[in-house]
Coordinates of C-alpha atoms in Angstrom, one line a residue:
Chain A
X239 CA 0.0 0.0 0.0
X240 CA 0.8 3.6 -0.2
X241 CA -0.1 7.3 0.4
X242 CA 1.5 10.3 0.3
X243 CA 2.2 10.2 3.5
X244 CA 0.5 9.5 6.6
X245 CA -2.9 9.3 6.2
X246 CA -3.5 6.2 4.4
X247 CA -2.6 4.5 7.0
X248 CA -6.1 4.7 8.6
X249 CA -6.5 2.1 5.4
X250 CA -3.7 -0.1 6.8
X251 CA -5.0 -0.4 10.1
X252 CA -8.5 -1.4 9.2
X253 CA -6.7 -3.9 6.5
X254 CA -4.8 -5.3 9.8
X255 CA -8.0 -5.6 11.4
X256 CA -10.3 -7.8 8.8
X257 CA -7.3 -9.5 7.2
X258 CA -4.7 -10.4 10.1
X259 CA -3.0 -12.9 8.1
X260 CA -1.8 -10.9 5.9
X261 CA 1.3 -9.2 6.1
X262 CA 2.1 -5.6 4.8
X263 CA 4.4 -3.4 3.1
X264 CA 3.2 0.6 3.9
X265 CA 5.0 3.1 1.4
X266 CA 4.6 7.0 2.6
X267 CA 6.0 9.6 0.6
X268 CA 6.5 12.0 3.1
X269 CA 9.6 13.6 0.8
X270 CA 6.9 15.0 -1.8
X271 CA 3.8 14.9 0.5
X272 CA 1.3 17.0 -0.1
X273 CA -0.2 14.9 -3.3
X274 CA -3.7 16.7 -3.3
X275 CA -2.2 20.5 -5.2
X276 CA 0.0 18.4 -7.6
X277 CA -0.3 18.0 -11.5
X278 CA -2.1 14.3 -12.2
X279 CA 1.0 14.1 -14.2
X280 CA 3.2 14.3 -11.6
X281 CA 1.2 12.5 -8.8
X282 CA 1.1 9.6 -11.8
X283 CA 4.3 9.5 -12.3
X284 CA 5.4 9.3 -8.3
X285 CA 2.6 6.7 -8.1
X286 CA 4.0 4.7 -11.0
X287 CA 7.7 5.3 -9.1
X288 CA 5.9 3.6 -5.5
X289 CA 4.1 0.7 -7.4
X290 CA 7.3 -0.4 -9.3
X291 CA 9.2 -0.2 -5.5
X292 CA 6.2 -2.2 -4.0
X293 CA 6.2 -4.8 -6.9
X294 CA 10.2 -5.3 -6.3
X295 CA 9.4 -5.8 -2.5
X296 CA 7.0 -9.5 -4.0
X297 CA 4.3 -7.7 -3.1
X298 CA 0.7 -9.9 -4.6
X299 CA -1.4 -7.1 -4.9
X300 CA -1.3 -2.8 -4.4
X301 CA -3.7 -1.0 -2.6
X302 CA -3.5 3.2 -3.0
X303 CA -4.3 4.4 0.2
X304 CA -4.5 7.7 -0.9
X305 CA -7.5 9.6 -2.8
X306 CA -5.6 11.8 -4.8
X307 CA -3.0 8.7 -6.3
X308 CA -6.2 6.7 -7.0
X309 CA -8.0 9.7 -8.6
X310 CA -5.2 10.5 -10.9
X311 CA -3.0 7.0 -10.6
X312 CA -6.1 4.1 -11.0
X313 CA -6.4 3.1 -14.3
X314 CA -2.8 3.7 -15.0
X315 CA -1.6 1.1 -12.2
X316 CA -4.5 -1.2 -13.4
X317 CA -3.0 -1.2 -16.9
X318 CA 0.7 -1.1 -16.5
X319 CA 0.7 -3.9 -13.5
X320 CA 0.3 -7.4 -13.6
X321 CA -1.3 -7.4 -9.8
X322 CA -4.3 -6.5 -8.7
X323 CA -4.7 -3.0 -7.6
X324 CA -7.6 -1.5 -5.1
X325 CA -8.1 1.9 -4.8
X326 CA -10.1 4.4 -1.9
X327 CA -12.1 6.2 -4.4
X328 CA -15.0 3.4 -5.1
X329 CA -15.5 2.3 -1.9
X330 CA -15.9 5.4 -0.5
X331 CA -18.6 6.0 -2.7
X332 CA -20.4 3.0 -3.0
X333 CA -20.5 3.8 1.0
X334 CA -21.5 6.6 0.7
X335 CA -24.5 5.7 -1.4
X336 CA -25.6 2.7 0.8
X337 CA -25.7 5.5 3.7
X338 CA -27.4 8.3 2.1
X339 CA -31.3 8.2 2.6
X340 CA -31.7 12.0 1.0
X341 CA -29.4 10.8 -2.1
X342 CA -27.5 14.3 -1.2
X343 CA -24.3 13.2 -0.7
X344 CA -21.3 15.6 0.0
X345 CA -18.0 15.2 -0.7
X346 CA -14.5 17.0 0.8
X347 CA -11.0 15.8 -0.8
X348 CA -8.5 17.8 -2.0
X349 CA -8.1 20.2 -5.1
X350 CA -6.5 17.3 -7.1
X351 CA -9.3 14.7 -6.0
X352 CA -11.9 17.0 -6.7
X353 CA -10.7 18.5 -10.0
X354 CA -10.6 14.5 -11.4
X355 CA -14.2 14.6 -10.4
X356 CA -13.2 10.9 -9.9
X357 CA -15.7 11.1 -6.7
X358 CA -18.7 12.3 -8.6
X359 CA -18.0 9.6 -11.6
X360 CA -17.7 6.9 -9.4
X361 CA -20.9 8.1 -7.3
X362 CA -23.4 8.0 -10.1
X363 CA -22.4 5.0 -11.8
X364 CA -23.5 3.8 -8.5
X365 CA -26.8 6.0 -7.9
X366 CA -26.9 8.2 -10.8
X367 CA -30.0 10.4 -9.3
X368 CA -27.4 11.4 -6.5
X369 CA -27.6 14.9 -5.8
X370 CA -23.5 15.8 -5.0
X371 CA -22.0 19.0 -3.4
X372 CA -18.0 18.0 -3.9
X373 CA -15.3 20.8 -2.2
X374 CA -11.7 20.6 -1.9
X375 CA -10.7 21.5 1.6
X376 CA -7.0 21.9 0.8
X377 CA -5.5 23.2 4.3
X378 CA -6.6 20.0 6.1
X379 CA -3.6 17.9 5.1
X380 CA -1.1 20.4 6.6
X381 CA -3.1 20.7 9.6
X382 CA -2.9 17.0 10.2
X383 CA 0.5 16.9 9.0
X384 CA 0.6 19.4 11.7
X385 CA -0.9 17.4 14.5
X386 CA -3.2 20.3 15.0
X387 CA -6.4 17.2 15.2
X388 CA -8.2 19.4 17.9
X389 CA -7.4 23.2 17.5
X390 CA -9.4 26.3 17.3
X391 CA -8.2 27.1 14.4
X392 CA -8.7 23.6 12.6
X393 CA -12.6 24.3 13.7
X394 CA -12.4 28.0 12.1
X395 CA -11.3 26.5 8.8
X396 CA -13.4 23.3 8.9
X397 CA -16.4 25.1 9.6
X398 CA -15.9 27.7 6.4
X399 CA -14.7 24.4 4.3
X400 CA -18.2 22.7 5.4
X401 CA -20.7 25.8 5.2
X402 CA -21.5 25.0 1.2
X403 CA -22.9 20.9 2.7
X404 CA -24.9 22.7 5.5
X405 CA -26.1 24.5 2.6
X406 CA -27.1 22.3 0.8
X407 CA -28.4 20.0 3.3
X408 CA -26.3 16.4 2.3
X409 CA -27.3 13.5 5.0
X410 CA -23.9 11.7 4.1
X411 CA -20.6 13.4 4.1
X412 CA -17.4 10.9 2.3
X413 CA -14.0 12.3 3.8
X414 CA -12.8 11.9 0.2
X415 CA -9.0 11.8 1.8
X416 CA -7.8 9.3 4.2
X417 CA -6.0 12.4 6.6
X418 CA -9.5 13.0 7.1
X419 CA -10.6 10.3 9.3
X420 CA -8.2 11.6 12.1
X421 CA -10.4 14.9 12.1
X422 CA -13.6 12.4 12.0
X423 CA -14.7 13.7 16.2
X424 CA -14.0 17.8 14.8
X425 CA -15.7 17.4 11.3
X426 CA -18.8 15.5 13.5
X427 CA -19.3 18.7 15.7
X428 CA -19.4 20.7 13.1
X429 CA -21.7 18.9 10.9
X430 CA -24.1 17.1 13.4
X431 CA -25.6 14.0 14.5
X432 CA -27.7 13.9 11.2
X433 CA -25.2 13.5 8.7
X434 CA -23.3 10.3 8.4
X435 CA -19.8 10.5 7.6
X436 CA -18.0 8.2 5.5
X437 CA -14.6 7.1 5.8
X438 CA -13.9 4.7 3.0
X439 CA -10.9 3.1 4.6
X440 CA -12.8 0.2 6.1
X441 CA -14.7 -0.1 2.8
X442 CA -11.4 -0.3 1.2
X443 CA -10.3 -3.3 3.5
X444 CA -13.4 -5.1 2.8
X445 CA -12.9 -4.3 -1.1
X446 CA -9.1 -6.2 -0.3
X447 CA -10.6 -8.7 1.6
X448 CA -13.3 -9.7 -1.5
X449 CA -10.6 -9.3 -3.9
X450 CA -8.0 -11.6 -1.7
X451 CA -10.9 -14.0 -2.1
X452 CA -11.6 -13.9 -5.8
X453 CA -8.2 -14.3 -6.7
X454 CA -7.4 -16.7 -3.9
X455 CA -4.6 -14.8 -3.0
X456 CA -5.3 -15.0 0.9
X457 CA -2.8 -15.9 3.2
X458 CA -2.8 -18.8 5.1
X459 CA -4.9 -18.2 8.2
X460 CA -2.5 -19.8 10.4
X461 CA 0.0 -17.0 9.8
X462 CA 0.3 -14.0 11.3
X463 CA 0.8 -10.7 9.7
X464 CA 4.1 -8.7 9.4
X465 CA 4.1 -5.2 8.4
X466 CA 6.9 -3.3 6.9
X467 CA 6.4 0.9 7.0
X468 CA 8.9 2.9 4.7
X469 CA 8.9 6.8 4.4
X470 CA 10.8 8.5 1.6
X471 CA 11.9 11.2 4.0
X472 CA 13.0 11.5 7.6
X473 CA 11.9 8.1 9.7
X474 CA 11.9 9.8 13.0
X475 CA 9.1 12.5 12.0
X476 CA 7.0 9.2 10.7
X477 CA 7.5 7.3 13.6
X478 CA 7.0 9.9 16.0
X479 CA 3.5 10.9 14.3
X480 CA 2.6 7.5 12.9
X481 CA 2.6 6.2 16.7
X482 CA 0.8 9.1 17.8
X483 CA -1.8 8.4 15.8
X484 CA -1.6 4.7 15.5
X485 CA 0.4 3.2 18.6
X486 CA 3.0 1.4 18.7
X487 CA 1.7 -1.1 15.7
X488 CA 4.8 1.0 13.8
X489 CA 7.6 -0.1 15.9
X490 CA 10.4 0.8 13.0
X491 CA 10.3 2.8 9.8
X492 CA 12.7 2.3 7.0
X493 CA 13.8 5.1 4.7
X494 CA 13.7 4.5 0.6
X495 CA 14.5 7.7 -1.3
X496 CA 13.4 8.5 -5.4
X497 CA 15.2 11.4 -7.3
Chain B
X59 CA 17.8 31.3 -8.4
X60 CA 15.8 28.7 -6.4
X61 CA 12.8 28.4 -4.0
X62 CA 10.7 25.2 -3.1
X63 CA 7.9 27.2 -4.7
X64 CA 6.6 30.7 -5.1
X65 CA 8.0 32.4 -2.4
X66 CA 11.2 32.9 -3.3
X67 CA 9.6 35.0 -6.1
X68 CA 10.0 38.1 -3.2
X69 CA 13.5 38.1 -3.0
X70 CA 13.5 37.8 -7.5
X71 CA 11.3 41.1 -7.4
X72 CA 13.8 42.4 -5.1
X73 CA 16.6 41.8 -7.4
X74 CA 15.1 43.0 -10.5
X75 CA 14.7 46.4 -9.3
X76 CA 17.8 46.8 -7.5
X77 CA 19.8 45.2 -10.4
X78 CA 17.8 45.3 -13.7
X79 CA 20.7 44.6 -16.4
X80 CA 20.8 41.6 -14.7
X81 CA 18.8 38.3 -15.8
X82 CA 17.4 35.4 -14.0
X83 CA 16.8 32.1 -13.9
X84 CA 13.7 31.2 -11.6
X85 CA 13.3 27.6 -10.4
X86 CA 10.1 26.6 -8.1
X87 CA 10.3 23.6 -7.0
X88 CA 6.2 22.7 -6.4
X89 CA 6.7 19.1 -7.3
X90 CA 8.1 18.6 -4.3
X91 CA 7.0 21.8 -2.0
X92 CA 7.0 22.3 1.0
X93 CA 10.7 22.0 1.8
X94 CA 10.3 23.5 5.6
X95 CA 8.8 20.3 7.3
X96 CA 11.2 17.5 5.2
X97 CA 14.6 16.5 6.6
X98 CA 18.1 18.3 5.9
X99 CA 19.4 15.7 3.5
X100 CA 16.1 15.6 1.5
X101 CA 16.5 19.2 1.8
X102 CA 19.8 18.8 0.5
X103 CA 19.6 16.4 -2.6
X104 CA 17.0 18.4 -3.7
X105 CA 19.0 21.1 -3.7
X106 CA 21.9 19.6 -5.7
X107 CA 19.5 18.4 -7.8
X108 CA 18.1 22.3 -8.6
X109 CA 22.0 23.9 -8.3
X110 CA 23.4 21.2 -10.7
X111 CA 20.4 22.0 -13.3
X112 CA 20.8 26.6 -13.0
X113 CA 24.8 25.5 -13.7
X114 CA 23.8 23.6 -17.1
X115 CA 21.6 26.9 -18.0
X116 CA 25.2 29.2 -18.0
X117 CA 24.2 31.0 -14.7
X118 CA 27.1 33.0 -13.1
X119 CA 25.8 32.8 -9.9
X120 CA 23.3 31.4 -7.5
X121 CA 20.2 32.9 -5.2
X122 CA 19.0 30.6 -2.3
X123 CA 15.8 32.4 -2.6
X124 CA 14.5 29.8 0.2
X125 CA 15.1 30.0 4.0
X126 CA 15.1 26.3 4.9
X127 CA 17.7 25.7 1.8
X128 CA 19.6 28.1 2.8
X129 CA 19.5 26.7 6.0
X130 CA 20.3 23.0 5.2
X131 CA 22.1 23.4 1.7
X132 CA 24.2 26.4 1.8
X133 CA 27.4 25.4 3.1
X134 CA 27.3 22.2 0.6
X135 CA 26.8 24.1 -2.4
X136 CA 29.6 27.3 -1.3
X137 CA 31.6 23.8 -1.2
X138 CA 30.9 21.7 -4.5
X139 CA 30.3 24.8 -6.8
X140 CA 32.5 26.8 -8.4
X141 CA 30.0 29.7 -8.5
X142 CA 28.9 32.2 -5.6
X143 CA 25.9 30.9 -3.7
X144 CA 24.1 33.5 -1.5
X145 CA 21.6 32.6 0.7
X146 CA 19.0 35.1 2.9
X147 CA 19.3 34.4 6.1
X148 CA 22.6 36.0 6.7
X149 CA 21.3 39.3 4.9
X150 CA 17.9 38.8 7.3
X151 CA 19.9 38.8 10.5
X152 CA 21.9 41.7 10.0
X153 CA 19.4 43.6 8.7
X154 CA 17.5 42.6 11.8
X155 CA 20.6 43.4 14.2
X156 CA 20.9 46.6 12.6
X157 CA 17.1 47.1 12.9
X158 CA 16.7 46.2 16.5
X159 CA 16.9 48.9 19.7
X160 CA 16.5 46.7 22.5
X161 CA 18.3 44.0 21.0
X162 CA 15.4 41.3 21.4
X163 CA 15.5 40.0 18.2
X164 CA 12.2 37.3 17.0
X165 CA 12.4 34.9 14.4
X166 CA 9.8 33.5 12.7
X167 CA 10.5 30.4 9.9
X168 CA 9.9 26.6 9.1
X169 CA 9.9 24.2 11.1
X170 CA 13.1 23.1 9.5
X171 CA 15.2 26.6 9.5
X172 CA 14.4 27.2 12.9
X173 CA 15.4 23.3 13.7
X174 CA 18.4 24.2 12.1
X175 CA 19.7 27.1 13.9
X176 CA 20.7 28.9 11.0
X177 CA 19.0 32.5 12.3
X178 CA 20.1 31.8 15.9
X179 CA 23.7 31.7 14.7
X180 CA 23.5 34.1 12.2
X181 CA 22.5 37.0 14.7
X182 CA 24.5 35.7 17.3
X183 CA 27.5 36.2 14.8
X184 CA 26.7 39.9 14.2
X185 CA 25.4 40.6 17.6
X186 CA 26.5 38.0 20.6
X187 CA 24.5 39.7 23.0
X188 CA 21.0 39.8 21.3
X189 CA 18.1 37.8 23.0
X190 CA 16.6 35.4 20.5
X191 CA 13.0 34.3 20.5
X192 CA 12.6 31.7 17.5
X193 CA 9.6 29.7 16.4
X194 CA 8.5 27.5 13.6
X195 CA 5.0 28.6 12.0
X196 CA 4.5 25.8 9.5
X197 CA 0.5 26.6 8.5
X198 CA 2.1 29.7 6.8
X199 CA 3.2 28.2 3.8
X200 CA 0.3 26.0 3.2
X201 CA -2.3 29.5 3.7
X202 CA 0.2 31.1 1.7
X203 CA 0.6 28.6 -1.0
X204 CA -3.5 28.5 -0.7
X205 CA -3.6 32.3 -1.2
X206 CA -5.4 32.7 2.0
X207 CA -3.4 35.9 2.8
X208 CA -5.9 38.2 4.3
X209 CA -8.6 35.6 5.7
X210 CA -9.4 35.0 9.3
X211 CA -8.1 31.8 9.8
X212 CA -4.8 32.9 8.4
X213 CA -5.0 35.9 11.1
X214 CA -6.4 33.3 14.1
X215 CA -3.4 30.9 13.1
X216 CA -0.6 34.2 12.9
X217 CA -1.8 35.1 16.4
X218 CA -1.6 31.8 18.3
X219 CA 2.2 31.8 16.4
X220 CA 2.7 35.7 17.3
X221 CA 2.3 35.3 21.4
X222 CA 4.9 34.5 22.5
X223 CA 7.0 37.4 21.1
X224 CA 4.4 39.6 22.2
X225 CA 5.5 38.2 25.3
X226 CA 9.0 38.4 24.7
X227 CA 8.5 42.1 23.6
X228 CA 10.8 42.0 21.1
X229 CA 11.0 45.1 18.7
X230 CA 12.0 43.4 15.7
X231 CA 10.7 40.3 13.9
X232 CA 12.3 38.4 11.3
X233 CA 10.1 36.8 8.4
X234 CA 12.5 33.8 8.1
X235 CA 10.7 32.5 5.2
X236 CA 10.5 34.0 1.8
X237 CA 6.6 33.3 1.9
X238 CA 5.9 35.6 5.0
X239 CA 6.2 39.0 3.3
X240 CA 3.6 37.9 1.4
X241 CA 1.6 38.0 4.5
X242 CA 3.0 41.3 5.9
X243 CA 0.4 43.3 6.5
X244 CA -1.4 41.0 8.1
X245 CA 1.5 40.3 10.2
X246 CA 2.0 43.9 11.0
X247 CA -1.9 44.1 11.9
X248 CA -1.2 41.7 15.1
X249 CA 2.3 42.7 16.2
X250 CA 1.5 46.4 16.1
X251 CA 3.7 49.2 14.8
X252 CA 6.6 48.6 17.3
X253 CA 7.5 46.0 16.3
X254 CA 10.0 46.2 12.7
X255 CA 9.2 43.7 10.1
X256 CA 12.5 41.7 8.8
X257 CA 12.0 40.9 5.2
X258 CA 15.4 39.2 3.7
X259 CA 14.2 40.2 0.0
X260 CA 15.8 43.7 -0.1
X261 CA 19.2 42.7 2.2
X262 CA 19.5 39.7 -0.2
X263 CA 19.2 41.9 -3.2
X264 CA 21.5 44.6 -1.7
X265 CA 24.4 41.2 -1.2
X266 CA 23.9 40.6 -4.2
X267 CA 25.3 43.3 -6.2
X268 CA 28.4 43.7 -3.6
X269 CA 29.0 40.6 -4.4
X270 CA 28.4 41.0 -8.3
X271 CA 30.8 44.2 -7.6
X272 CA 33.2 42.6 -5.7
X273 CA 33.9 39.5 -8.1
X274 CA 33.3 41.8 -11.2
X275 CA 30.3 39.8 -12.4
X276 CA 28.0 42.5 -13.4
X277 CA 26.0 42.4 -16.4
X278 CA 26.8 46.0 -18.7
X279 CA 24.5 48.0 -17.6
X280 CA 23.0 49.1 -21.2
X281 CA 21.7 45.7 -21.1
X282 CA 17.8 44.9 -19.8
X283 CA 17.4 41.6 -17.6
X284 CA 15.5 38.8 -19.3
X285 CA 13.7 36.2 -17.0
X286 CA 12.9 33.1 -17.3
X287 CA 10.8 30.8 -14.7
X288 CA 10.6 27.1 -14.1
X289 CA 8.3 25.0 -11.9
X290 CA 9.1 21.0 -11.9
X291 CA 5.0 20.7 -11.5
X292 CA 1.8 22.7 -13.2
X293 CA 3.0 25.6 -14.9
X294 CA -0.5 27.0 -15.1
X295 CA -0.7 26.9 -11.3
X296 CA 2.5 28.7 -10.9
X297 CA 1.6 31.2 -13.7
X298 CA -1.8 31.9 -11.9
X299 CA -0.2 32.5 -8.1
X300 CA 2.7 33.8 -9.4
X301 CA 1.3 36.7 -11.9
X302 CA -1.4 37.4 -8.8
X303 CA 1.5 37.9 -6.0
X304 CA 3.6 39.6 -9.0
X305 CA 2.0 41.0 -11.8
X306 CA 2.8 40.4 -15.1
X307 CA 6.7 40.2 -14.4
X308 CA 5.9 36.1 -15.2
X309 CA 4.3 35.9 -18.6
X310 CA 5.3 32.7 -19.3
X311 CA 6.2 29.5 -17.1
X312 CA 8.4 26.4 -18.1
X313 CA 8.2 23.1 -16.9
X314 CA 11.4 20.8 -15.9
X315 CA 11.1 17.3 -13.7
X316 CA 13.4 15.7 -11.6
X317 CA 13.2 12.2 -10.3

């Protein structure tokens, strides 16, 4: 799996929880992180860099644990690789549409994941009488780069970011970008009780899981998992955040640079 | 010169009026910005990487036109080019000795330059007695980089990072990052008018042509400065920012990838 940084590994840990046997190899690109204001030319082309590192590793299948990669990335991984690749995008939606009663369905990501409208697309081929309000909230990232998870000023900004849903009164609400399910407790405040959020990372596992199956690619349910993390920049600011947010599942990161 | 994005574009403004037979060479590196949060090798290669690419286009000289390289990279590159390399965070700290009364010097920067030291020892050089208050403000680039330069969030954020040289009372604050003059007034709205706002852009300019002088580098001064401008990701992104911070100094933008 892989993100640009951090946040997909809200994906890894609900991967470790429905698939325990199987062991995993986390790629963060914490050298070139932020993804979501990048070119999709460039976010494809660091994608393409990670899968081709992951596929060296004996990896049996990718999963991009990152909206913006599987926005701009998908269906150039699909093609070029001979594993199967999952990414967060579908899930999320088909979620997303499951939960919504109203069919007005909200959607935050950032700039990159919105501008693909790969969200929308994948949204109505599911319920095509969906009624979708779609906004890139681009300062989240940094702020949970930041660790700023509960501030003031992380409330100020998600508030103005989620006016335009209120707005338009959406009962479900995908957090189109997997940083976003660490500011899940803030965004549910501001929003209310009445509008369900979606967080497509345990969607994603169960995609994984289905797929694992299909392919009869699981591993042996005798085995345990082992998990690899590597960060393309400096392993001590991964660690140190990574078991903030996660415990100590991430006992050691290794360090692969590109470029 | 090079920046990991559009800031550094303060300290090119500042050149082309102060020496206008000169040209440039602009490089933004927005594939891979920010630079303040990543490590000092990162910082670094990707430095080498930029000052090993302005050499093959004939320039005579480099700009650090970024705090946090100057901070990691300067020394290297004074070492393994055969070109002067100036940076702007020795120009920023005598300009803020020279600036200061009371001697109580602040420094505001990334999370990497302030990590580093660099100001710290750079005013300390010029004035051993000054007291130093120093603080990372890493949400500045991102609101920056967002254009969010006069919003309320930008101002909540700039206060919580302001208080403690409030506290510290110093009378002279140094915008350690060439992104911050691009939020000056906004600065200058919380600290008061007390307080003297350090922007490196001018000083930088000002070492510049010394050292132009002293090496007898100058361009003949019947000759006009051309500029060109290079971003390693979305020209039309750059272009956009770049020409609303600027003008129409930037009429065109090219692209060149590393990695």
């Amino acid at each position: 799996m892989f993100d640009s940084g951090l946040g997909g590994l809200t994906v890894a840990h609900a991967i470790m929880r429905q698939l325990p046997s199987e062991s995993l190899v986390y790629f963060g690109d914490t050298a070139r992180v932020p993804y979501g204001p990048k070119s999709p030319d460039t976010v494809r082309r660091y994608s393409q860099e990670i899968a081709t590192f992951l596929i060296e590793q004996g990896v049996k299948a990718i999963v991009i644990a990152c909206n913006t990669a599987t926005a701009h990335a998908l269906p150039m991984l699909r093609q070029s690789l001979e594993v199967p690749v999952i990414g967060v995008v579908e899930p999320g939606a088909r979620a997303a549409v499951r939960a919504s009663r109203s069919g007005r369905i909200g959607v935050i990501a950032t700039a990159g994941t919105i501008k693909s409208s790969a969200y929308v697309r994948a949204i109505e081929a599911e319920s095509p009488d969906a009624r979708i309000t779609a906004r890139a909230c681009p300062l989240l990232v940094p702020l949970v780069e930041e660790g700023w998870i509960d501030h003031d000023a992380t409330r100020a900004i998600a508030r103005e970011y989620l006016a335009p849903f209120m707005h338009d009164e959406v009962d479900t609400l995908v957090l189109g970008c997997t940083h976003y399910p660490l500011l899940k407790s803030l965004i549910a405040e501001i929003v209310g009780p009445a509008v369900r959020l979606i967080d497509s990372a345990e969607e994603t596992a169960a995609d994984t899981r289905r797929m694992l199956t299909d392919q009869s690619l699981h591993a042996a349910s005798s085995e345990a998992g082992r998990y690899r993390f590597i960060a393309s920049d400096d392993q001590a600011q991964f660690l140190a955040l990574g078991q903030r947010f996660f415990g100590d599942t991430i006992e050691r990161v290794e360090l692969r640079t590109f470029g």
